[in-house]
Short mmCIF file of C-alpha atoms in Angstrom, two decimals:
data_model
loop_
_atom_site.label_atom_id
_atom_site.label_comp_id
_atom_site.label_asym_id
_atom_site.label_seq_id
_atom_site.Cartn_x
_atom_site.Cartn_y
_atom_site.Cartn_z
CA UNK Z 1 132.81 80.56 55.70
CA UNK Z 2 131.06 83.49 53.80
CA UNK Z 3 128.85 82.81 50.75
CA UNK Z 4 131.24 83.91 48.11
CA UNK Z 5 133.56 81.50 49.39
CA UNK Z 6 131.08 78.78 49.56
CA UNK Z 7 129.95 79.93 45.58
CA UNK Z 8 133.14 79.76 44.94
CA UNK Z 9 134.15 76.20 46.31
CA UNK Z 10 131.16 74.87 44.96
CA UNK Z 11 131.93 76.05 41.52
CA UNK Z 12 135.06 75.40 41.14
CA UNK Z 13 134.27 71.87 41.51
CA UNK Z 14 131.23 71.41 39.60
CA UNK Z 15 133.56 73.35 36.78
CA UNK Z 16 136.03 70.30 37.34
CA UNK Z 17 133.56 67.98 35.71
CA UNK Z 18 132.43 69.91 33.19
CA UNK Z 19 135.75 70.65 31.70
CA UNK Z 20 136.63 67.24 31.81
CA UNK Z 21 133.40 66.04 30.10
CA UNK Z 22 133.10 68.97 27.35
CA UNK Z 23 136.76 68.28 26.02
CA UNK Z 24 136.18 64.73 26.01
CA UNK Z 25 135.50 63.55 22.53
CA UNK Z 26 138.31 65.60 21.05
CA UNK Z 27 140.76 64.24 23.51
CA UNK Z 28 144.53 63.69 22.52
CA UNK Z 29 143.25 64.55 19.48
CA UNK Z 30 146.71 66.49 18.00
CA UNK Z 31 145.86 67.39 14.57
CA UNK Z 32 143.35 70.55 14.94
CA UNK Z 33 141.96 69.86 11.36
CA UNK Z 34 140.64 66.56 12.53
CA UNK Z 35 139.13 68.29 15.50
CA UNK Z 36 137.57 70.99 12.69
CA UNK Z 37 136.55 68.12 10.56
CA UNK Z 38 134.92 65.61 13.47
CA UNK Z 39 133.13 69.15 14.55
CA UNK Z 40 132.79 71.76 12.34
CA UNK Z 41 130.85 74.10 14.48
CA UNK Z 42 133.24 73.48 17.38
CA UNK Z 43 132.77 72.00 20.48
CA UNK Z 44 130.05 74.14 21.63
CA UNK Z 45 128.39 71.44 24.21
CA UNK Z 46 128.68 67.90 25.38
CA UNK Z 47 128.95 65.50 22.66
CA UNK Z 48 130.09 61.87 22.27
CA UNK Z 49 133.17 60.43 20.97
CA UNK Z 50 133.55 59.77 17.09
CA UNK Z 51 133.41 56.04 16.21
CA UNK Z 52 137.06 56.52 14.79
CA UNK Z 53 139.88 58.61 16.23
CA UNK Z 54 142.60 59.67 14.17
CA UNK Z 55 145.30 60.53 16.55
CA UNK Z 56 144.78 57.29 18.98
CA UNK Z 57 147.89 55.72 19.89
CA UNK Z 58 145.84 53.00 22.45
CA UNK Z 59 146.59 50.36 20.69
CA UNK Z 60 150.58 50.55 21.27
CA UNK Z 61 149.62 50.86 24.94
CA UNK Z 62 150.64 48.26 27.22
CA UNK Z 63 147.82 46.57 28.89
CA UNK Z 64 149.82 44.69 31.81
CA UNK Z 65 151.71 47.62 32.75
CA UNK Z 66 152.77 51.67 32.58
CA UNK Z 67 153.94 52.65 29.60
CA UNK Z 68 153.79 51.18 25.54
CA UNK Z 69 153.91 47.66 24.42
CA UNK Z 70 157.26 45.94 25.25
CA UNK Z 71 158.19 48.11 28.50
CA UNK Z 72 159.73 46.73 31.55
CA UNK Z 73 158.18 46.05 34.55
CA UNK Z 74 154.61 44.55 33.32
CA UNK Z 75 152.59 42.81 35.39
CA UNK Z 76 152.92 38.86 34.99
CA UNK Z 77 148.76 38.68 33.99
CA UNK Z 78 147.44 41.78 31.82
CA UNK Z 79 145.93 43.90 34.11
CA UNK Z 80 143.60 45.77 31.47
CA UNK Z 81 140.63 43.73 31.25
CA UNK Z 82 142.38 41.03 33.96
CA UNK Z 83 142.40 43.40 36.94
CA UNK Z 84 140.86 47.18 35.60
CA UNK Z 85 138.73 47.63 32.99
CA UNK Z 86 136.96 44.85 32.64
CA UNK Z 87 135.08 43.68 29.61
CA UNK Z 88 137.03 46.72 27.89
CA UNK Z 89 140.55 44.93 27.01
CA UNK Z 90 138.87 44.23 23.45
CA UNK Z 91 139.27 47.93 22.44
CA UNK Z 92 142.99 48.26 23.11
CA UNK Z 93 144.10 46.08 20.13
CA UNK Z 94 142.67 47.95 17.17
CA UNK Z 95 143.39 51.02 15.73
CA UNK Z 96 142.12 54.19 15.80
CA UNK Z 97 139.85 53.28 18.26
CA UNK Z 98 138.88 56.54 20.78
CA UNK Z 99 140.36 56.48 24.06
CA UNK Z 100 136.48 57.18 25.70
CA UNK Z 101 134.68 54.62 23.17
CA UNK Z 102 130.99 54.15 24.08
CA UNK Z 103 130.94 57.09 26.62
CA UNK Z 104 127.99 59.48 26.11
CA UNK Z 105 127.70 63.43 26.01
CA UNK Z 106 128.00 64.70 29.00
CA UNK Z 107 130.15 61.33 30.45
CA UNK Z 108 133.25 61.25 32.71
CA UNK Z 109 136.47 60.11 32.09
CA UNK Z 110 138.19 57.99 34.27
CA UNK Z 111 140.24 60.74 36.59
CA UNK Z 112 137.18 62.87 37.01
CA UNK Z 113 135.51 59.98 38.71
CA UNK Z 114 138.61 59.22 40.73
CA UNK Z 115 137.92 62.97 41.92
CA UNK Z 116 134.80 61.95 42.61
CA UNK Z 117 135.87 58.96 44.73
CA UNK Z 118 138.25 61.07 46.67
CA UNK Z 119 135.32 63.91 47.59
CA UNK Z 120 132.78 60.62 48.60
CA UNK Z 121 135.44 59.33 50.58
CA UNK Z 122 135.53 62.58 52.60
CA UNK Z 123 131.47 63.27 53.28
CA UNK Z 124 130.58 64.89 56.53
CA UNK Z 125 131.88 68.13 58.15
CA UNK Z 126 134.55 66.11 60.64
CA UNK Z 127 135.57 63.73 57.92
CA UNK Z 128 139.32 65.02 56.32
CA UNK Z 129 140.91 63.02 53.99
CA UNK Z 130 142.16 59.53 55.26
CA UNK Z 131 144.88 57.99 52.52
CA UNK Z 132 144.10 54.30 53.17
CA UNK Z 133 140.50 54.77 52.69
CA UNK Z 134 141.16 57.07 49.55
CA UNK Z 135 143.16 53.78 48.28
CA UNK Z 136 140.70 51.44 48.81
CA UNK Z 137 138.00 53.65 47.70
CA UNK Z 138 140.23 54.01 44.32
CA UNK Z 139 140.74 50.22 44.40
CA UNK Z 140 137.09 49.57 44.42
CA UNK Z 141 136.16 51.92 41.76
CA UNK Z 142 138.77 50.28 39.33
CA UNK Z 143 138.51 46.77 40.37
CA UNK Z 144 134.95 46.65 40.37
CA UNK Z 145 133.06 43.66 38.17
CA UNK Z 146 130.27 45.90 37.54
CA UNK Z 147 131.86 48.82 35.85
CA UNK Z 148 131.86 51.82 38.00
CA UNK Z 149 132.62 54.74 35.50
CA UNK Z 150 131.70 54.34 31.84
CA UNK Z 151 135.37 54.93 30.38
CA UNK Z 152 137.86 52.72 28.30
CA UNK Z 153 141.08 53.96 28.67
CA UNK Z 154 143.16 53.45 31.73
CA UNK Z 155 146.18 56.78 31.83
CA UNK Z 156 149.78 54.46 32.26
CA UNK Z 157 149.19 56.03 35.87
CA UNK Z 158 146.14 53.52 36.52
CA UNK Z 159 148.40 50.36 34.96
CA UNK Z 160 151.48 50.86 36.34
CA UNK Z 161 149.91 50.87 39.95
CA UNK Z 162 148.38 48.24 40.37
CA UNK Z 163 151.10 46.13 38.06
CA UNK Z 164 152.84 47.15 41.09
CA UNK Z 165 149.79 46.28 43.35
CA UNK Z 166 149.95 42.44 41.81
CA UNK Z 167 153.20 42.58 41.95
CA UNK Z 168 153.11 42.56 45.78
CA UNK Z 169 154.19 46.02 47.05
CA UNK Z 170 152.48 48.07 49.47
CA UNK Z 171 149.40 49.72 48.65
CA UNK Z 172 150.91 53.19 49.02
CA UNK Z 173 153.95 52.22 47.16
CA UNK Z 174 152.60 51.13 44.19
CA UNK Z 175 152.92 54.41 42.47
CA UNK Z 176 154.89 53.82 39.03
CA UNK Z 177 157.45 55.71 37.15
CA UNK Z 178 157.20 55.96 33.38
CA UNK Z 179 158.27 58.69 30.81
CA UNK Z 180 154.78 60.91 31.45
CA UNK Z 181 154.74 60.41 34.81
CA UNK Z 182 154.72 64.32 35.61
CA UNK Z 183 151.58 65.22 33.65
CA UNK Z 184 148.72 66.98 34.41
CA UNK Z 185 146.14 64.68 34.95
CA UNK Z 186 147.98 64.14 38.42
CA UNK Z 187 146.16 67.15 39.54
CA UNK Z 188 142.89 66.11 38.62
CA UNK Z 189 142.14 65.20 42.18
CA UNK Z 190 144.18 67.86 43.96
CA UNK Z 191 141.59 70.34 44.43
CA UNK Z 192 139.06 68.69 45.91
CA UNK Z 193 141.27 67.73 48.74
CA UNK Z 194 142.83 71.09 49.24
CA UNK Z 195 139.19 72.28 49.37
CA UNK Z 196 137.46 69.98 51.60
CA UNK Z 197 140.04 70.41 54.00
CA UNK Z 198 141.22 74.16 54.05
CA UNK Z 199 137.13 74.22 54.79
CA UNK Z 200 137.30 72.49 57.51
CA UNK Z 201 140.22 74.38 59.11
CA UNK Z 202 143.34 72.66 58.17
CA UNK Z 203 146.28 74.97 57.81
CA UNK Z 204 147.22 76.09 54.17
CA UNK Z 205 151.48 74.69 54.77
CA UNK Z 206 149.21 71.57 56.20
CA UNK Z 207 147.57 71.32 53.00
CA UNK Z 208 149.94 71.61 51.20
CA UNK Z 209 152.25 69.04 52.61
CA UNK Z 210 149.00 66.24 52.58
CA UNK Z 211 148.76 67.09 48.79
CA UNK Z 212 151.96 66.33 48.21
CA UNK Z 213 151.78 62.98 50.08
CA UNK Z 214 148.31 62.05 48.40
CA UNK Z 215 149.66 63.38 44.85
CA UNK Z 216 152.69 60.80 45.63
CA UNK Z 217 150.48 57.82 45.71
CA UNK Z 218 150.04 58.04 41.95
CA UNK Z 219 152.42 60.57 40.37
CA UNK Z 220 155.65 60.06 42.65
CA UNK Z 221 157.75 62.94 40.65
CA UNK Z 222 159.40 65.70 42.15
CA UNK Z 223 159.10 68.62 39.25
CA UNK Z 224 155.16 67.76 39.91
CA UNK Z 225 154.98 68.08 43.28
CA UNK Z 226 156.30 71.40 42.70
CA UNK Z 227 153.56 72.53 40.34
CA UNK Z 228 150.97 70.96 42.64
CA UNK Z 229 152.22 73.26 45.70
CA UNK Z 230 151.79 75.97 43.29
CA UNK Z 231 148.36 74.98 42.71
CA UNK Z 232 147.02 74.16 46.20
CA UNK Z 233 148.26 77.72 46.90
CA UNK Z 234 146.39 79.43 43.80
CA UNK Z 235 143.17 77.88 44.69
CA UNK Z 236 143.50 78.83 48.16
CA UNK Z 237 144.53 82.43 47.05
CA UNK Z 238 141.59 82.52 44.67
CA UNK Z 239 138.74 80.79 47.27
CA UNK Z 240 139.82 83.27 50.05
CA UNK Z 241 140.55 86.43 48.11
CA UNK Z 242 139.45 89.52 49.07
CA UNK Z 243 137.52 91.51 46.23
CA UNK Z 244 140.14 94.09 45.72
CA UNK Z 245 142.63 90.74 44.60
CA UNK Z 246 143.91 90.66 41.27
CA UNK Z 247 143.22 87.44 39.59
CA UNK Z 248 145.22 88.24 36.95
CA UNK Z 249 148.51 88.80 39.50
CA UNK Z 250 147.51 85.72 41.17
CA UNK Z 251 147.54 83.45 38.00
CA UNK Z 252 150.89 84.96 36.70
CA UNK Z 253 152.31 84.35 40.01
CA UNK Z 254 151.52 80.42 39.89
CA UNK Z 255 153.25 79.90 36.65
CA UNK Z 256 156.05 77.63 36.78
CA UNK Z 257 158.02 76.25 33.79
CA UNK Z 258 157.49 79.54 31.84
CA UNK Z 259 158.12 82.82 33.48
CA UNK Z 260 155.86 85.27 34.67
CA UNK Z 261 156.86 88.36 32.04
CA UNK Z 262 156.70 85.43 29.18
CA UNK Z 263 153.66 84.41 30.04
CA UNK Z 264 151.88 87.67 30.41
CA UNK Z 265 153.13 88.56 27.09
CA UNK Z 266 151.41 85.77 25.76
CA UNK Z 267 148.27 86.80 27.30
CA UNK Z 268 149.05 90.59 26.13
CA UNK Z 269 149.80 89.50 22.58
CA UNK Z 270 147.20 88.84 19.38
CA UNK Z 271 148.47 85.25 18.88
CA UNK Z 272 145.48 82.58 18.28
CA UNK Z 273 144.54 80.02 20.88
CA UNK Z 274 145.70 77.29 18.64
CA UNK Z 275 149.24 79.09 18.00
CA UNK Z 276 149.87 79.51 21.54
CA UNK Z 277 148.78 76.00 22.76
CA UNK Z 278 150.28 74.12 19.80
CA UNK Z 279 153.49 75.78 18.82
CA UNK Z 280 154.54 78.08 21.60
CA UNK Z 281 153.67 75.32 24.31
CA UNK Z 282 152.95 72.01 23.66
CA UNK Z 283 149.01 70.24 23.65
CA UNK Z 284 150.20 67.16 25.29
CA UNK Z 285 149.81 66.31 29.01
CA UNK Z 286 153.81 66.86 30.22
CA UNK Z 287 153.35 69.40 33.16
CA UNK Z 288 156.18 71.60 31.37
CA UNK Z 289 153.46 73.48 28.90
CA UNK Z 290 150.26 71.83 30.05
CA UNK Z 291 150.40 74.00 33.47
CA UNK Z 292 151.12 77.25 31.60
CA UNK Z 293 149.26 76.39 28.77
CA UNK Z 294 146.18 76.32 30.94
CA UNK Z 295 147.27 79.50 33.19
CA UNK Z 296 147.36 81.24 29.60
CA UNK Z 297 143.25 80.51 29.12
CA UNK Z 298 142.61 81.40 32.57
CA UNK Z 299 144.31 84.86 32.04
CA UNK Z 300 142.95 85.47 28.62
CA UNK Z 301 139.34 84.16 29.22
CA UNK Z 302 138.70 84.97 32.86
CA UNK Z 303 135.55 86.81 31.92
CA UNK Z 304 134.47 84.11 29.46
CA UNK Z 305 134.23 81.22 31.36
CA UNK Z 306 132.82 78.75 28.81
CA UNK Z 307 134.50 79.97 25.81
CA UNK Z 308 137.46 79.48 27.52
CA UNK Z 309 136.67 75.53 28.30
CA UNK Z 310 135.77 75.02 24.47
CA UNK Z 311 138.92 76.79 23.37
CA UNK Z 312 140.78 74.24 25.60
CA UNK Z 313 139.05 71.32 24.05
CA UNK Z 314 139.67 72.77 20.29
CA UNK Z 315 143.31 73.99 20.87
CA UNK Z 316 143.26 69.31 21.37
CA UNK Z 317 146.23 67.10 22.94
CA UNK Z 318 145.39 66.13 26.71
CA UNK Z 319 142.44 68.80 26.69
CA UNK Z 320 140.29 66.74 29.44
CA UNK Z 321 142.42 66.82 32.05
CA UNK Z 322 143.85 70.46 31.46
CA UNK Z 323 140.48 70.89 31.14
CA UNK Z 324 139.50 69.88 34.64
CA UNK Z 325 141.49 72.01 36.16
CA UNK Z 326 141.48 75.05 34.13
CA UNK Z 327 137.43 74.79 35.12
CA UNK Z 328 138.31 74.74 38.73
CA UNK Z 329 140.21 78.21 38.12
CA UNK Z 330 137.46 79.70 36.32
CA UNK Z 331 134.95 78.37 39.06
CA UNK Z 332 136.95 79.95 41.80
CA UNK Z 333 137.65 83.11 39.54
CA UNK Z 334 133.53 83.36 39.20
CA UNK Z 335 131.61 81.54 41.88
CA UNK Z 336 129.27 80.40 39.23
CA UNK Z 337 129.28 77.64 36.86
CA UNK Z 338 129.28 77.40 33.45
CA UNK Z 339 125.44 78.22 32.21
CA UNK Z 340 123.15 74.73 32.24
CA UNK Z 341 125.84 72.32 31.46
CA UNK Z 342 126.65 70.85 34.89
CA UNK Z 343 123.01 69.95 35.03
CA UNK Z 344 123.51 68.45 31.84
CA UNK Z 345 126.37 65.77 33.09
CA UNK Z 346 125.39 62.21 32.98
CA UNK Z 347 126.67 61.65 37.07
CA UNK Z 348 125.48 65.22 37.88
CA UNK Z 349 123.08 63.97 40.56
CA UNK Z 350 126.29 61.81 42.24
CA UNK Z 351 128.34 64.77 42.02
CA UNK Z 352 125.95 67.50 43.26
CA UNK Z 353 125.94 65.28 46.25
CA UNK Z 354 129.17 64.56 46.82
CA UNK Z 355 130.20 68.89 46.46
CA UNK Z 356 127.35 69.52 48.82
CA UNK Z 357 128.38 67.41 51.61
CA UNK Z 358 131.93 68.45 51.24
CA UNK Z 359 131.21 72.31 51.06
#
C-alpha cells in the first residue's frame, strides 16, 4: 500500500462523517428559502438543528414499522421508542419537529454511526467483514438502553427491519421493502467495507459481490445494487489510480440513471447548484437523481472540496446522506480532508480510531 493510497483511504472516510454532520441541520429541508432564512450566511460549518423544521414530515411516520402512518406490515408493539430509539418516541407525534432534534454541531446522524459500527466491527489487519457480527453489532447500537448515537429519527430502513426482526424472521432476512427503499442512504456504509477489504487483498469482483450481499441486508432492491456496484468500482478506481487518471472520466463513467454526455453537460453548463439539484434532478433521497445529483458536485467542485459539501447541504432534500458519500469522493479525489472540521466532530476521537485500525 503506498502513502497516497493510504491518504487517500483515510480521507475518504474521515470526509464520510463530515459530510454527513455539516448537512445535518438543513436536512430534508426542501424549500431553499427556509434553508436561506434558518442560515443566512449559509452553512459554512457545523451547526445544530433549528428548534422548528419547516419541511418535517416525522410526524406522519410510522413508528411500528417502514413506511407512513397506516402502512401494512407494522410491527404488533411500536418499535420506535419500544425497540429503537428509546426515550425518543415523544418527538415523532408533533409537528415540525427536526428529524436530528437535540443533536449538536458537529453530531452524527444515525447511518454515519452505523458506518461506524461496520468499520469497529472490522479492527485489525486479518479481520474482513463478517455479516453476522455486522448484524449484531447494528443490533446493539440500535437496541441499546443507553443511547448509543445522539439522533432521533430512525430512516423507514431502521423500522421496517427489525418490525421484521419482532416479527420472527431471520436476522438476515429482515430487510424491508417500502416505496424509498432504493435511496441513497443505503450506501452510507458501502465504502468502508469496500475499503477495509480491497486493503487487505480481497479481489475487486470479490468486493463487489460481498457489497452487494451486505447492501441486501438493509436495502434488498435490485436498481440499487446496481448503483452500489458502480460505486464500489469508482472508489476502487479513484483509491488505486495512477496520477495520470482522469477523475473527471472516472466520475462520468459511474453515472447511472442519467447518461454520461447529459451529465457532463450539466457540469459544462452555467446552471446554479440549486437549479441543477432541485429542478433538473430531484433533492430527495430516490437513487434515480440522488446518485447523479452527487456525481454532478464531485465533477464541478473536485478542486473545492468543502465548498462542494456546503453546496450539497444548501442545494437541501436528503443532503446528509448524499452528503456522506459525495465526501468519500472528494476524500479519495484529494487524499486530504476538509481543513479543521473532522477534528471538530463530536465522535472524532471514536472515528479516528476506528479509520486507523482499518487503514
Amino acid at each position: 500500500m503506498t502513502d497516497d493510497v493510504q491518504l487517500r483511504a483515510s480521507a475518504a472516510l474521515k470526509n464520510l462523517f463530515v459530510g454527513d454532520a455539516l448537512a445535518m441541520p438543513v436536512h430534508w429541508f426542501y424549500n431553499v428559502r427556509d434553508i436561506d432564512a434558518a442560515f443566512p450566511s449559509g452553512i459554512r460549518t457545523f451547526e445544530a438543528p433549528p428548534e422548528h423544521h419547516p419541511s418535517s414530515i416525522m410526524s406522519m411516520h410510522s413508528t411500528s414499522g417502514g413506511g407512513r402512518k397506516g402502512a401494512g406490515n407494522q410491527a404488533q408493539r411500536d418499535i420506535v421508542g419500544g425497540v429503537i430509539l428509546k426515550g425518543k418516541q415523544q418527538y415523532w407525534n408533533r409537528p415540525n419537529v427536526h428529524y436530528h432534534q437535540g443533536m449538536r454541531p458537529g453530531d452524527n446522524t444515525l447511518n454515519a454511526y452505523c458506518a461506524l459500527t461496520l468499520m469497529e466491527t472490522m479492527e485489525g489487519p486479518d479481520q474482513h467483514y463478517d455479516k453476522e457480527k455486522f448484524l449484531q453489532a447494528y443490533i446493539t447500537l440500535m437496541t441499546s438502553e443507553t443511547p448509543a448515537h445522539p439522533d432521533t429519527y430512525a430512516e423507514s430502513y431502521h423500522r421496517g427491519f427489525f418490525a421484521n426482526l419482532e416479527a420472527g424472521k431471520p436476522i438476515d432476512k429482515c430487510g424491508a421493502v417500502t416505496h424509498d427503499t432504493p435511496s441513497i442512504g443505503g450506501l452510507v456504509t458501502i465504502a468502508p467495507l469496500v475499503i477495509g477489504e480491497r486493503l487487505k487483498g480481497r479481489s475487486l469482483a470479490d468486493t463487489r459481490l460481498l457489497c452487494r450481499d451486505h447492501l441486501a441486508l438493509t436495502h434488498p432492491d435490485a436498481g440499487l445494487a446496481e448503483v452500489c456496484d458502480a460505486y464500489v468500482e469508482l472508489v476502487d478506481a479513484l483509491l488505486f489510480r495512477s496520477g495520470d487518471a482522469s477523475v473527471q472520466a472516472l466520475l462520468l463513467k459511474a453515472t447511472r440513471g442519467l447518461s454520461k454526455r447529459d451529465l457532463a453537460k450539466l457540469v459544462d453548463s452555467d446552471k446554479p447548484e440549486r437549479e441543477v439539484i432541485g429542478k433538473v434532478l430531484s433533492t430527495a433521497c430516490y437513487i434515480s437523481d440522488s446518485w447523479p445529483a452527487l456525481l454532478y458536485l464531485a465533477c464541478k467542485h473536485q478542486q473545492e472540496p468543502l465548498r462542494a459539501l456546503q453546496i450539497n447541504a444548501e442545494v437541501g432534500g436528503d443532503s446528509v446522506h448524499r452528503g456522506a458519500v459525495l465526501g468519500v469522493l472528494l476524500g479519495l479525489i484529494h487524499g486530504e480532508t476538509t481543513g479543521s472540521l473532522f477534528a471538530q466532530l463530536t465522535a472524532h476521537t471514536a472515528i479516528n480510531r476506528a479509520i486507523e485500525h482499518l487503514v
